JSON list of C-alpha atoms in Angstrom, two decimals:
[
{"chain": "A", "resi": 1, "resn": "UNK", "atom": "CA", "xyz": [89.61, 0.25, -10.23]},
{"chain": "A", "resi": 2, "resn": "UNK", "atom": "CA", "xyz": [92.65, 0.68, -8.07]},
{"chain": "A", "resi": 3, "resn": "UNK", "atom": "CA", "xyz": [96.26, 0.95, -9.25]},
{"chain": "A", "resi": 4, "resn": "UNK", "atom": "CA", "xyz": [97.44, -1.03, -6.25]},
{"chain": "A", "resi": 5, "resn": "UNK", "atom": "CA", "xyz": [97.08, -4.73, -6.96]},
{"chain": "A", "resi": 6, "resn": "UNK", "atom": "CA", "xyz": [96.82, -7.28, -4.20]},
{"chain": "A", "resi": 7, "resn": "UNK", "atom": "CA", "xyz": [96.94, -11.06, -4.51]},
{"chain": "A", "resi": 8, "resn": "UNK", "atom": "CA", "xyz": [95.34, -13.31, -3.60]},
{"chain": "A", "resi": 9, "resn": "UNK", "atom": "CA", "xyz": [91.91, -11.77, -3.10]},
{"chain": "A", "resi": 10, "resn": "UNK", "atom": "CA", "xyz": [90.92, -14.56, -0.75]},
{"chain": "A", "resi": 11, "resn": "UNK", "atom": "CA", "xyz": [93.09, -16.91, 1.30]},
{"chain": "A", "resi": 12, "resn": "UNK", "atom": "CA", "xyz": [92.17, -19.68, 3.70]},
{"chain": "A", "resi": 13, "resn": "UNK", "atom": "CA", "xyz": [94.97, -21.18, 5.77]},
{"chain": "A", "resi": 14, "resn": "UNK", "atom": "CA", "xyz": [95.50, -23.42, 8.73]},
{"chain": "A", "resi": 15, "resn": "UNK", "atom": "CA", "xyz": [97.39, -22.37, 11.82]},
{"chain": "A", "resi": 16, "resn": "UNK", "atom": "CA", "xyz": [100.49, -24.32, 10.79]},
{"chain": "A", "resi": 17, "resn": "UNK", "atom": "CA", "xyz": [100.62, -23.05, 7.20]},
{"chain": "A", "resi": 18, "resn": "UNK", "atom": "CA", "xyz": [103.04, -20.56, 5.70]},
{"chain": "A", "resi": 19, "resn": "UNK", "atom": "CA", "xyz": [101.58, -18.24, 3.10]},
{"chain": "A", "resi": 20, "resn": "UNK", "atom": "CA", "xyz": [102.26, -14.81, 1.65]},
{"chain": "A", "resi": 21, "resn": "UNK", "atom": "CA", "xyz": [100.22, -11.83, 0.59]},
{"chain": "A", "resi": 22, "resn": "UNK", "atom": "CA", "xyz": [101.51, -9.76, -2.31]},
{"chain": "A", "resi": 23, "resn": "UNK", "atom": "CA", "xyz": [101.05, -6.15, -3.29]},
{"chain": "A", "resi": 24, "resn": "UNK", "atom": "CA", "xyz": [102.23, -4.31, -6.37]},
{"chain": "A", "resi": 25, "resn": "UNK", "atom": "CA", "xyz": [102.06, -0.72, -7.60]},
{"chain": "A", "resi": 26, "resn": "UNK", "atom": "CA", "xyz": [103.62, 0.94, -10.64]},
{"chain": "A", "resi": 27, "resn": "UNK", "atom": "CA", "xyz": [102.87, 4.56, -9.82]},
{"chain": "A", "resi": 28, "resn": "UNK", "atom": "CA", "xyz": [106.43, 5.30, -8.73]},
{"chain": "A", "resi": 29, "resn": "UNK", "atom": "CA", "xyz": [105.41, 5.69, -5.11]},
{"chain": "A", "resi": 30, "resn": "UNK", "atom": "CA", "xyz": [108.23, 5.15, -2.62]},
{"chain": "A", "resi": 31, "resn": "UNK", "atom": "CA", "xyz": [106.24, 4.42, 0.54]},
{"chain": "A", "resi": 32, "resn": "UNK", "atom": "CA", "xyz": [104.03, 1.38, 0.98]},
{"chain": "A", "resi": 33, "resn": "UNK", "atom": "CA", "xyz": [101.81, 0.29, 3.84]},
{"chain": "A", "resi": 34, "resn": "UNK", "atom": "CA", "xyz": [100.09, -2.76, 5.30]},
{"chain": "A", "resi": 35, "resn": "UNK", "atom": "CA", "xyz": [96.82, -2.24, 7.16]},
{"chain": "A", "resi": 36, "resn": "UNK", "atom": "CA", "xyz": [94.60, -4.81, 8.86]},
{"chain": "A", "resi": 37, "resn": "UNK", "atom": "CA", "xyz": [90.83, -4.36, 8.91]},
{"chain": "A", "resi": 38, "resn": "UNK", "atom": "CA", "xyz": [88.51, -6.43, 11.04]},
{"chain": "A", "resi": 39, "resn": "UNK", "atom": "CA", "xyz": [84.82, -6.51, 10.25]},
{"chain": "A", "resi": 40, "resn": "UNK", "atom": "CA", "xyz": [82.97, -3.28, 11.09]},
{"chain": "A", "resi": 41, "resn": "UNK", "atom": "CA", "xyz": [86.22, -1.63, 12.26]},
{"chain": "A", "resi": 42, "resn": "UNK", "atom": "CA", "xyz": [88.54, 0.97, 10.71]},
{"chain": "A", "resi": 43, "resn": "UNK", "atom": "CA", "xyz": [91.81, -0.10, 9.12]},
{"chain": "A", "resi": 44, "resn": "UNK", "atom": "CA", "xyz": [94.69, -0.38, 11.59]},
{"chain": "A", "resi": 45, "resn": "UNK", "atom": "CA", "xyz": [98.24, 0.34, 10.51]},
{"chain": "A", "resi": 46, "resn": "UNK", "atom": "CA", "xyz": [100.67, -2.58, 10.69]},
{"chain": "A", "resi": 47, "resn": "UNK", "atom": "CA", "xyz": [103.82, -1.63, 8.76]},
{"chain": "A", "resi": 48, "resn": "UNK", "atom": "CA", "xyz": [105.23, 1.21, 6.68]},
{"chain": "A", "resi": 49, "resn": "UNK", "atom": "CA", "xyz": [108.08, 0.91, 4.21]},
{"chain": "A", "resi": 50, "resn": "UNK", "atom": "CA", "xyz": [109.75, 4.05, 2.94]},
{"chain": "A", "resi": 51, "resn": "UNK", "atom": "CA", "xyz": [112.32, 3.74, 0.16]},
{"chain": "A", "resi": 52, "resn": "UNK", "atom": "CA", "xyz": [112.32, -0.03, 0.67]},
{"chain": "A", "resi": 53, "resn": "UNK", "atom": "CA", "xyz": [113.23, 0.29, 4.34]},
{"chain": "A", "resi": 54, "resn": "UNK", "atom": "CA", "xyz": [110.92, -0.59, 7.21]},
{"chain": "A", "resi": 55, "resn": "UNK", "atom": "CA", "xyz": [110.12, 2.70, 8.92]},
{"chain": "A", "resi": 56, "resn": "UNK", "atom": "CA", "xyz": [107.16, 1.78, 11.11]},
{"chain": "A", "resi": 57, "resn": "UNK", "atom": "CA", "xyz": [106.20, -1.47, 12.83]},
{"chain": "A", "resi": 58, "resn": "UNK", "atom": "CA", "xyz": [103.13, -0.94, 14.98]},
{"chain": "A", "resi": 59, "resn": "UNK", "atom": "CA", "xyz": [104.10, -3.67, 17.46]},
{"chain": "A", "resi": 60, "resn": "UNK", "atom": "CA", "xyz": [102.85, -6.37, 15.13]},
{"chain": "A", "resi": 61, "resn": "UNK", "atom": "CA", "xyz": [103.43, -9.98, 16.25]},
{"chain": "A", "resi": 62, "resn": "UNK", "atom": "CA", "xyz": [106.36, -11.73, 14.59]},
{"chain": "A", "resi": 63, "resn": "UNK", "atom": "CA", "xyz": [104.06, -14.23, 12.91]},
{"chain": "A", "resi": 64, "resn": "UNK", "atom": "CA", "xyz": [103.55, -11.40, 10.40]},
{"chain": "A", "resi": 65, "resn": "UNK", "atom": "CA", "xyz": [106.75, -10.66, 8.48]},
{"chain": "A", "resi": 66, "resn": "UNK", "atom": "CA", "xyz": [106.82, -7.88, 5.90]},
{"chain": "A", "resi": 67, "resn": "UNK", "atom": "CA", "xyz": [109.21, -7.69, 2.99]},
{"chain": "A", "resi": 68, "resn": "UNK", "atom": "CA", "xyz": [109.82, -5.01, 0.38]},
{"chain": "A", "resi": 69, "resn": "UNK", "atom": "CA", "xyz": [111.92, -6.54, -2.43]},
{"chain": "A", "resi": 70, "resn": "UNK", "atom": "CA", "xyz": [111.83, -3.34, -4.49]},
{"chain": "A", "resi": 71, "resn": "UNK", "atom": "CA", "xyz": [109.98, -0.06, -4.70]},
{"chain": "A", "resi": 72, "resn": "UNK", "atom": "CA", "xyz": [107.02, -1.62, -6.54]},
{"chain": "A", "resi": 73, "resn": "UNK", "atom": "CA", "xyz": [106.47, -4.73, -4.46]},
{"chain": "A", "resi": 74, "resn": "UNK", "atom": "CA", "xyz": [105.41, -5.38, -0.90]},
{"chain": "A", "resi": 75, "resn": "UNK", "atom": "CA", "xyz": [104.89, -8.78, 0.63]},
{"chain": "A", "resi": 76, "resn": "UNK", "atom": "CA", "xyz": [103.45, -9.95, 3.92]},
{"chain": "A", "resi": 77, "resn": "UNK", "atom": "CA", "xyz": [104.63, -13.39, 4.99]},
{"chain": "A", "resi": 78, "resn": "UNK", "atom": "CA", "xyz": [102.30, -15.28, 7.29]},
{"chain": "A", "resi": 79, "resn": "UNK", "atom": "CA", "xyz": [103.29, -18.13, 9.57]},
{"chain": "A", "resi": 80, "resn": "UNK", "atom": "CA", "xyz": [101.60, -19.81, 12.53]},
{"chain": "A", "resi": 81, "resn": "UNK", "atom": "CA", "xyz": [98.64, -17.46, 12.47]},
{"chain": "A", "resi": 82, "resn": "UNK", "atom": "CA", "xyz": [95.74, -17.60, 14.88]},
{"chain": "A", "resi": 83, "resn": "UNK", "atom": "CA", "xyz": [92.02, -17.57, 14.03]},
{"chain": "A", "resi": 84, "resn": "UNK", "atom": "CA", "xyz": [91.79, -14.04, 15.43]},
{"chain": "A", "resi": 85, "resn": "UNK", "atom": "CA", "xyz": [94.15, -12.93, 12.65]},
{"chain": "A", "resi": 86, "resn": "UNK", "atom": "CA", "xyz": [91.33, -13.47, 10.16]},
{"chain": "A", "resi": 87, "resn": "UNK", "atom": "CA", "xyz": [90.72, -10.07, 8.58]},
{"chain": "A", "resi": 88, "resn": "UNK", "atom": "CA", "xyz": [90.97, -8.00, 5.42]},
{"chain": "A", "resi": 89, "resn": "UNK", "atom": "CA", "xyz": [94.60, -7.04, 4.79]},
{"chain": "A", "resi": 90, "resn": "UNK", "atom": "CA", "xyz": [94.98, -3.83, 2.87]},
{"chain": "A", "resi": 91, "resn": "UNK", "atom": "CA", "xyz": [98.03, -2.62, 1.03]},
{"chain": "A", "resi": 92, "resn": "UNK", "atom": "CA", "xyz": [98.50, 1.05, 0.19]},
{"chain": "A", "resi": 93, "resn": "UNK", "atom": "CA", "xyz": [101.07, 3.30, -1.41]},
{"chain": "A", "resi": 94, "resn": "UNK", "atom": "CA", "xyz": [101.63, 6.99, -0.71]},
{"chain": "A", "resi": 95, "resn": "UNK", "atom": "CA", "xyz": [101.12, 9.45, -3.51]},
{"chain": "A", "resi": 96, "resn": "UNK", "atom": "CA", "xyz": [103.47, 12.11, -4.74]},
{"chain": "A", "resi": 97, "resn": "UNK", "atom": "CA", "xyz": [102.93, 15.56, -6.24]},
{"chain": "A", "resi": 98, "resn": "UNK", "atom": "CA", "xyz": [105.86, 16.14, -8.53]},
{"chain": "A", "resi": 99, "resn": "UNK", "atom": "CA", "xyz": [108.56, 14.58, -6.44]},
{"chain": "A", "resi": 100, "resn": "UNK", "atom": "CA", "xyz": [107.07, 15.57, -3.09]},
{"chain": "A", "resi": 101, "resn": "UNK", "atom": "CA", "xyz": [105.20, 12.91, -1.11]},
{"chain": "A", "resi": 102, "resn": "UNK", "atom": "CA", "xyz": [101.63, 13.80, -0.25]},
{"chain": "A", "resi": 103, "resn": "UNK", "atom": "CA", "xyz": [99.52, 12.48, 2.58]},
{"chain": "A", "resi": 104, "resn": "UNK", "atom": "CA", "xyz": [97.21, 10.56, 0.25]},
{"chain": "A", "resi": 105, "resn": "UNK", "atom": "CA", "xyz": [97.25, 6.78, 0.32]},
{"chain": "A", "resi": 106, "resn": "UNK", "atom": "CA", "xyz": [96.09, 4.67, -2.58]},
{"chain": "A", "resi": 107, "resn": "UNK", "atom": "CA", "xyz": [94.56, 1.44, -1.36]},
{"chain": "A", "resi": 108, "resn": "UNK", "atom": "CA", "xyz": [94.33, -1.96, -2.99]},
{"chain": "A", "resi": 109, "resn": "UNK", "atom": "CA", "xyz": [91.17, -4.03, -2.82]},
{"chain": "A", "resi": 110, "resn": "UNK", "atom": "CA", "xyz": [92.57, -6.14, -0.03]},
{"chain": "A", "resi": 111, "resn": "UNK", "atom": "CA", "xyz": [93.25, -9.80, 0.65]},
{"chain": "A", "resi": 112, "resn": "UNK", "atom": "CA", "xyz": [90.59, -11.44, 2.78]},
{"chain": "A", "resi": 113, "resn": "UNK", "atom": "CA", "xyz": [92.30, -13.92, 5.06]},
{"chain": "A", "resi": 114, "resn": "UNK", "atom": "CA", "xyz": [90.58, -16.69, 6.98]},
{"chain": "A", "resi": 115, "resn": "UNK", "atom": "CA", "xyz": [92.62, -18.69, 9.50]},
{"chain": "A", "resi": 116, "resn": "UNK", "atom": "CA", "xyz": [91.08, -22.01, 10.50]},
{"chain": "B", "resi": 1, "resn": "UNK", "atom": "CA", "xyz": [100.02, 11.25, 18.30]},
{"chain": "B", "resi": 2, "resn": "UNK", "atom": "CA", "xyz": [97.09, 12.32, 16.18]},
{"chain": "B", "resi": 3, "resn": "UNK", "atom": "CA", "xyz": [93.62, 10.92, 16.77]},
{"chain": "B", "resi": 4, "resn": "UNK", "atom": "CA", "xyz": [90.41, 11.08, 14.79]},
{"chain": "B", "resi": 5, "resn": "UNK", "atom": "CA", "xyz": [86.88, 11.03, 16.21]},
{"chain": "B", "resi": 6, "resn": "UNK", "atom": "CA", "xyz": [83.70, 10.32, 14.35]},
{"chain": "B", "resi": 7, "resn": "UNK", "atom": "CA", "xyz": [80.82, 11.16, 16.60]},
{"chain": "B", "resi": 8, "resn": "UNK", "atom": "CA", "xyz": [78.07, 9.14, 14.98]},
{"chain": "B", "resi": 9, "resn": "UNK", "atom": "CA", "xyz": [78.55, 5.40, 14.94]},
{"chain": "B", "resi": 10, "resn": "UNK", "atom": "CA", "xyz": [75.29, 4.65, 13.17]},
{"chain": "B", "resi": 11, "resn": "UNK", "atom": "CA", "xyz": [73.03, 6.87, 11.10]},
{"chain": "B", "resi": 12, "resn": "UNK", "atom": "CA", "xyz": [69.69, 5.81, 9.66]},
{"chain": "B", "resi": 13, "resn": "UNK", "atom": "CA", "xyz": [67.85, 8.06, 7.28]},
{"chain": "B", "resi": 14, "resn": "UNK", "atom": "CA", "xyz": [65.41, 7.96, 4.38]},
{"chain": "B", "resi": 15, "resn": "UNK", "atom": "CA", "xyz": [66.16, 8.59, 0.75]},
{"chain": "B", "resi": 16, "resn": "UNK", "atom": "CA", "xyz": [66.33, 12.28, -0.20]},
{"chain": "B", "resi": 17, "resn": "UNK", "atom": "CA", "xyz": [67.23, 13.26, 3.35]},
{"chain": "B", "resi": 18, "resn": "UNK", "atom": "CA", "xyz": [70.35, 15.31, 3.96]},
{"chain": "B", "resi": 19, "resn": "UNK", "atom": "CA", "xyz": [73.39, 13.72, 5.52]},
{"chain": "B", "resi": 20, "resn": "UNK", "atom": "CA", "xyz": [76.08, 15.23, 7.68]},
{"chain": "B", "resi": 21, "resn": "UNK", "atom": "CA", "xyz": [78.78, 13.17, 9.34]},
{"chain": "B", "resi": 22, "resn": "UNK", "atom": "CA", "xyz": [81.06, 14.71, 11.91]},
{"chain": "B", "resi": 23, "resn": "UNK", "atom": "CA", "xyz": [84.81, 14.29, 12.08]},
{"chain": "B", "resi": 24, "resn": "UNK", "atom": "CA", "xyz": [87.23, 15.92, 14.50]},
{"chain": "B", "resi": 25, "resn": "UNK", "atom": "CA", "xyz": [90.94, 15.38, 14.80]},
{"chain": "B", "resi": 26, "resn": "UNK", "atom": "CA", "xyz": [93.57, 16.24, 17.32]},
{"chain": "B", "resi": 27, "resn": "UNK", "atom": "CA", "xyz": [96.78, 17.60, 15.85]},
{"chain": "B", "resi": 28, "resn": "UNK", "atom": "CA", "xyz": [97.99, 21.16, 15.83]},
{"chain": "B", "resi": 29, "resn": "UNK", "atom": "CA", "xyz": [100.12, 21.09, 12.70]},
{"chain": "B", "resi": 30, "resn": "UNK", "atom": "CA", "xyz": [99.49, 20.80, 9.00]},
{"chain": "B", "resi": 31, "resn": "UNK", "atom": "CA", "xyz": [97.16, 18.00, 8.01]},
{"chain": "B", "resi": 32, "resn": "UNK", "atom": "CA", "xyz": [95.81, 16.31, 4.94]},
{"chain": "B", "resi": 33, "resn": "UNK", "atom": "CA", "xyz": [92.20, 15.20, 5.43]},
{"chain": "B", "resi": 34, "resn": "UNK", "atom": "CA", "xyz": [90.23, 12.45, 3.72]},
{"chain": "B", "resi": 35, "resn": "UNK", "atom": "CA", "xyz": [86.88, 10.76, 3.65]},
{"chain": "B", "resi": 36, "resn": "UNK", "atom": "CA", "xyz": [86.72, 7.16, 2.48]},
{"chain": "B", "resi": 37, "resn": "UNK", "atom": "CA", "xyz": [83.64, 5.05, 1.81]},
{"chain": "B", "resi": 38, "resn": "UNK", "atom": "CA", "xyz": [83.38, 1.29, 2.05]},
{"chain": "B", "resi": 39, "resn": "UNK", "atom": "CA", "xyz": [80.29, -0.30, 0.51]},
{"chain": "B", "resi": 40, "resn": "UNK", "atom": "CA", "xyz": [79.21, -3.64, 1.96]},
{"chain": "B", "resi": 41, "resn": "UNK", "atom": "CA", "xyz": [81.79, -6.30, 1.13]},
{"chain": "B", "resi": 42, "resn": "UNK", "atom": "CA", "xyz": [83.92, -3.93, -0.89]},
{"chain": "B", "resi": 43, "resn": "UNK", "atom": "CA", "xyz": [87.22, -2.13, -0.57]},
{"chain": "B", "resi": 44, "resn": "UNK", "atom": "CA", "xyz": [87.94, 1.41, 0.56]},
{"chain": "B", "resi": 45, "resn": "UNK", "atom": "CA", "xyz": [87.24, 4.13, -1.97]},
{"chain": "B", "resi": 46, "resn": "UNK", "atom": "CA", "xyz": [88.30, 7.75, -1.68]},
{"chain": "B", "resi": 47, "resn": "UNK", "atom": "CA", "xyz": [85.34, 10.15, -1.59]},
{"chain": "B", "resi": 48, "resn": "UNK", "atom": "CA", "xyz": [87.26, 13.38, -1.28]},
{"chain": "B", "resi": 49, "resn": "UNK", "atom": "CA", "xyz": [90.43, 14.93, 0.08]},
{"chain": "B", "resi": 50, "resn": "UNK", "atom": "CA", "xyz": [91.70, 18.22, 1.42]},
{"chain": "B", "resi": 51, "resn": "UNK", "atom": "CA", "xyz": [95.32, 19.31, 1.08]},
{"chain": "B", "resi": 52, "resn": "UNK", "atom": "CA", "xyz": [95.14, 23.11, 1.11]},
{"chain": "B", "resi": 53, "resn": "UNK", "atom": "CA", "xyz": [93.25, 26.05, -0.36]},
{"chain": "B", "resi": 54, "resn": "UNK", "atom": "CA", "xyz": [89.45, 26.29, -0.46]},
{"chain": "B", "resi": 55, "resn": "UNK", "atom": "CA", "xyz": [88.19, 24.66, 2.74]},
{"chain": "B", "resi": 56, "resn": "UNK", "atom": "CA", "xyz": [85.04, 23.46, 0.99]},
{"chain": "B", "resi": 57, "resn": "UNK", "atom": "CA", "xyz": [85.94, 20.35, -0.94]},
{"chain": "B", "resi": 58, "resn": "UNK", "atom": "CA", "xyz": [83.74, 18.58, -3.45]},
{"chain": "B", "resi": 59, "resn": "UNK", "atom": "CA", "xyz": [84.10, 14.88, -4.02]},
{"chain": "B", "resi": 60, "resn": "UNK", "atom": "CA", "xyz": [82.51, 12.10, -5.98]},
{"chain": "B", "resi": 61, "resn": "UNK", "atom": "CA", "xyz": [78.86, 11.03, -5.85]},
{"chain": "B", "resi": 62, "resn": "UNK", "atom": "CA", "xyz": [77.65, 14.48, -4.73]},
{"chain": "B", "resi": 63, "resn": "UNK", "atom": "CA", "xyz": [79.56, 14.53, -1.45]},
{"chain": "B", "resi": 64, "resn": "UNK", "atom": "CA", "xyz": [81.32, 17.57, -0.06]},
{"chain": "B", "resi": 65, "resn": "UNK", "atom": "CA", "xyz": [83.25, 18.33, 3.10]},
{"chain": "B", "resi": 66, "resn": "UNK", "atom": "CA", "xyz": [84.23, 21.49, 4.90]},
{"chain": "B", "resi": 67, "resn": "UNK", "atom": "CA", "xyz": [87.52, 21.95, 6.74]},
{"chain": "B", "resi": 68, "resn": "UNK", "atom": "CA", "xyz": [87.18, 24.28, 9.72]},
{"chain": "B", "resi": 69, "resn": "UNK", "atom": "CA", "xyz": [90.68, 24.70, 11.07]},
{"chain": "B", "resi": 70, "resn": "UNK", "atom": "CA", "xyz": [89.64, 26.49, 14.26]},
{"chain": "B", "resi": 71, "resn": "UNK", "atom": "CA", "xyz": [87.38, 23.58, 15.16]},
{"chain": "B", "resi": 72, "resn": "UNK", "atom": "CA", "xyz": [89.75, 20.83, 13.96]},
{"chain": "B", "resi": 73, "resn": "UNK", "atom": "CA", "xyz": [86.81, 19.50, 11.99]},
{"chain": "B", "resi": 74, "resn": "UNK", "atom": "CA", "xyz": [86.22, 18.03, 8.56]},
{"chain": "B", "resi": 75, "resn": "UNK", "atom": "CA", "xyz": [82.52, 17.21, 8.31]},
{"chain": "B", "resi": 76, "resn": "UNK", "atom": "CA", "xyz": [81.06, 15.33, 5.36]},
{"chain": "B", "resi": 77, "resn": "UNK", "atom": "CA", "xyz": [77.77, 16.36, 3.77]},
{"chain": "B", "resi": 78, "resn": "UNK", "atom": "CA", "xyz": [75.39, 15.28, 1.06]},
{"chain": "B", "resi": 79, "resn": "UNK", "atom": "CA", "xyz": [72.21, 17.25, 0.41]},
{"chain": "B", "resi": 80, "resn": "UNK", "atom": "CA", "xyz": [70.09, 14.31, -0.74]},
{"chain": "B", "resi": 81, "resn": "UNK", "atom": "CA", "xyz": [71.08, 10.70, -0.12]},
{"chain": "B", "resi": 82, "resn": "UNK", "atom": "CA", "xyz": [70.17, 7.66, -2.16]},
{"chain": "B", "resi": 83, "resn": "UNK", "atom": "CA", "xyz": [69.68, 4.06, -1.12]},
{"chain": "B", "resi": 84, "resn": "UNK", "atom": "CA", "xyz": [73.04, 3.31, -2.78]},
{"chain": "B", "resi": 85, "resn": "UNK", "atom": "CA", "xyz": [74.79, 5.53, -0.24]},
{"chain": "B", "resi": 86, "resn": "UNK", "atom": "CA", "xyz": [74.34, 2.81, 2.36]},
{"chain": "B", "resi": 87, "resn": "UNK", "atom": "CA", "xyz": [77.93, 2.15, 3.45]},
{"chain": "B", "resi": 88, "resn": "UNK", "atom": "CA", "xyz": [80.55, 2.69, 6.12]},
{"chain": "B", "resi": 89, "resn": "UNK", "atom": "CA", "xyz": [82.23, 6.09, 6.02]},
{"chain": "B", "resi": 90, "resn": "UNK", "atom": "CA", "xyz": [85.70, 6.71, 7.43]},
{"chain": "B", "resi": 91, "resn": "UNK", "atom": "CA", "xyz": [87.36, 10.02, 8.10]},
{"chain": "B", "resi": 92, "resn": "UNK", "atom": "CA", "xyz": [91.16, 9.91, 7.98]},
{"chain": "B", "resi": 93, "resn": "UNK", "atom": "CA", "xyz": [93.91, 12.35, 8.83]},
{"chain": "B", "resi": 94, "resn": "UNK", "atom": "CA", "xyz": [97.56, 12.46, 7.85]},
{"chain": "B", "resi": 95, "resn": "UNK", "atom": "CA", "xyz": [99.61, 14.70, 10.13]},
{"chain": "B", "resi": 96, "resn": "UNK", "atom": "CA", "xyz": [102.35, 15.78, 7.78]},
{"chain": "B", "resi": 97, "resn": "UNK", "atom": "CA", "xyz": [105.02, 16.71, 10.28]},
{"chain": "B", "resi": 98, "resn": "UNK", "atom": "CA", "xyz": [104.37, 13.83, 12.61]},
{"chain": "B", "resi": 99, "resn": "UNK", "atom": "CA", "xyz": [106.76, 10.92, 12.67]},
{"chain": "B", "resi": 100, "resn": "UNK", "atom": "CA", "xyz": [106.12, 8.27, 10.07]},
{"chain": "B", "resi": 101, "resn": "UNK", "atom": "CA", "xyz": [103.55, 10.07, 7.94]},
{"chain": "B", "resi": 102, "resn": "UNK", "atom": "CA", "xyz": [100.75, 7.78, 9.08]},
{"chain": "B", "resi": 103, "resn": "UNK", "atom": "CA", "xyz": [97.16, 7.90, 7.91]},
{"chain": "B", "resi": 104, "resn": "UNK", "atom": "CA", "xyz": [94.96, 7.60, 10.98]},
{"chain": "B", "resi": 105, "resn": "UNK", "atom": "CA", "xyz": [91.34, 6.56, 10.61]},
{"chain": "B", "resi": 106, "resn": "UNK", "atom": "CA", "xyz": [88.34, 7.46, 12.69]},
{"chain": "B", "resi": 107, "resn": "UNK", "atom": "CA", "xyz": [86.14, 4.69, 14.02]},
{"chain": "B", "resi": 108, "resn": "UNK", "atom": "CA", "xyz": [83.75, 4.89, 11.10]},
{"chain": "B", "resi": 109, "resn": "UNK", "atom": "CA", "xyz": [80.08, 5.74, 10.72]},
{"chain": "B", "resi": 110, "resn": "UNK", "atom": "CA", "xyz": [77.69, 3.14, 9.41]},
{"chain": "B", "resi": 111, "resn": "UNK", "atom": "CA", "xyz": [75.03, 4.80, 7.26]},
{"chain": "B", "resi": 112, "resn": "UNK", "atom": "CA", "xyz": [71.80, 3.04, 6.36]},
{"chain": "B", "resi": 113, "resn": "UNK", "atom": "CA", "xyz": [69.56, 4.71, 3.83]},
{"chain": "B", "resi": 114, "resn": "UNK", "atom": "CA", "xyz": [66.03, 3.37, 3.77]},
{"chain": "B", "resi": 115, "resn": "UNK", "atom": "CA", "xyz": [64.31, 3.33, 0.39]}
]
C-alpha cells in the first residue's frame, strides 16, 4: 500500500469536459510531483511543487493546470483534453530524512484517464 | 541534464534463470539511484534504492543492485527468477545538485519469465 492517495482511480471524460485529479499525502513531505505514463513507457515528469510553489513545469500544455492548495494536497485540473492525453497520471511526494529532503519519491497508484 | 539508459528493452528467460538488467546514467555529481518495478496493470513499486555507503544494495523480493561509480552504472540482479517476476523494470536517477531535484527514469526493461 502506498501513503500517497490518488482519486479517482479511473476517469473517463469527453474532450469538452472539465475534471480534476486529486492527490493527498500526510507524510509531511514538502515537494509533490505529477508524472504522466503512457502504456509501455516510463513516467514523464509534468510538474513539481516545492513548498506549495510551482518549481518545474516541463512545457506541459495549458489544458493541464496544477494546483497545490496546501502541503498535503495536489490537484491536476483537466480541461479540453485530447484523446492522446489518455494515460496513467501519477502523483508523488519527495521523502525527507530528518528535515533534509532525499531523492526518493513515493508514488501513488495513479489515476487512469481515458479521453473520448 | 541527467539521462538514464537501460540497455535491454525486452528480456525473456525461464524460471530459475539469473537476471541482470543494465542501467547507466549520465551525471557527474552526487546521485540517488532507484529501481522500480511495475507489474502488469499495476502501479510503480520501489524495489531498492541507493543513497550512499555500501554500493551493493539489497531490495525486496530477492533483488539486489550494485552501484559502480566509475562506470556510472547501477545494474539490477536476481540469482533465480520466478514467473511472478514478469514485469516492467525502471531504473531512475535523482541528481541531487541539479536544478529541480527531478527523478529521471530510464526507458524500462520488459521482463518475461516463462514457467
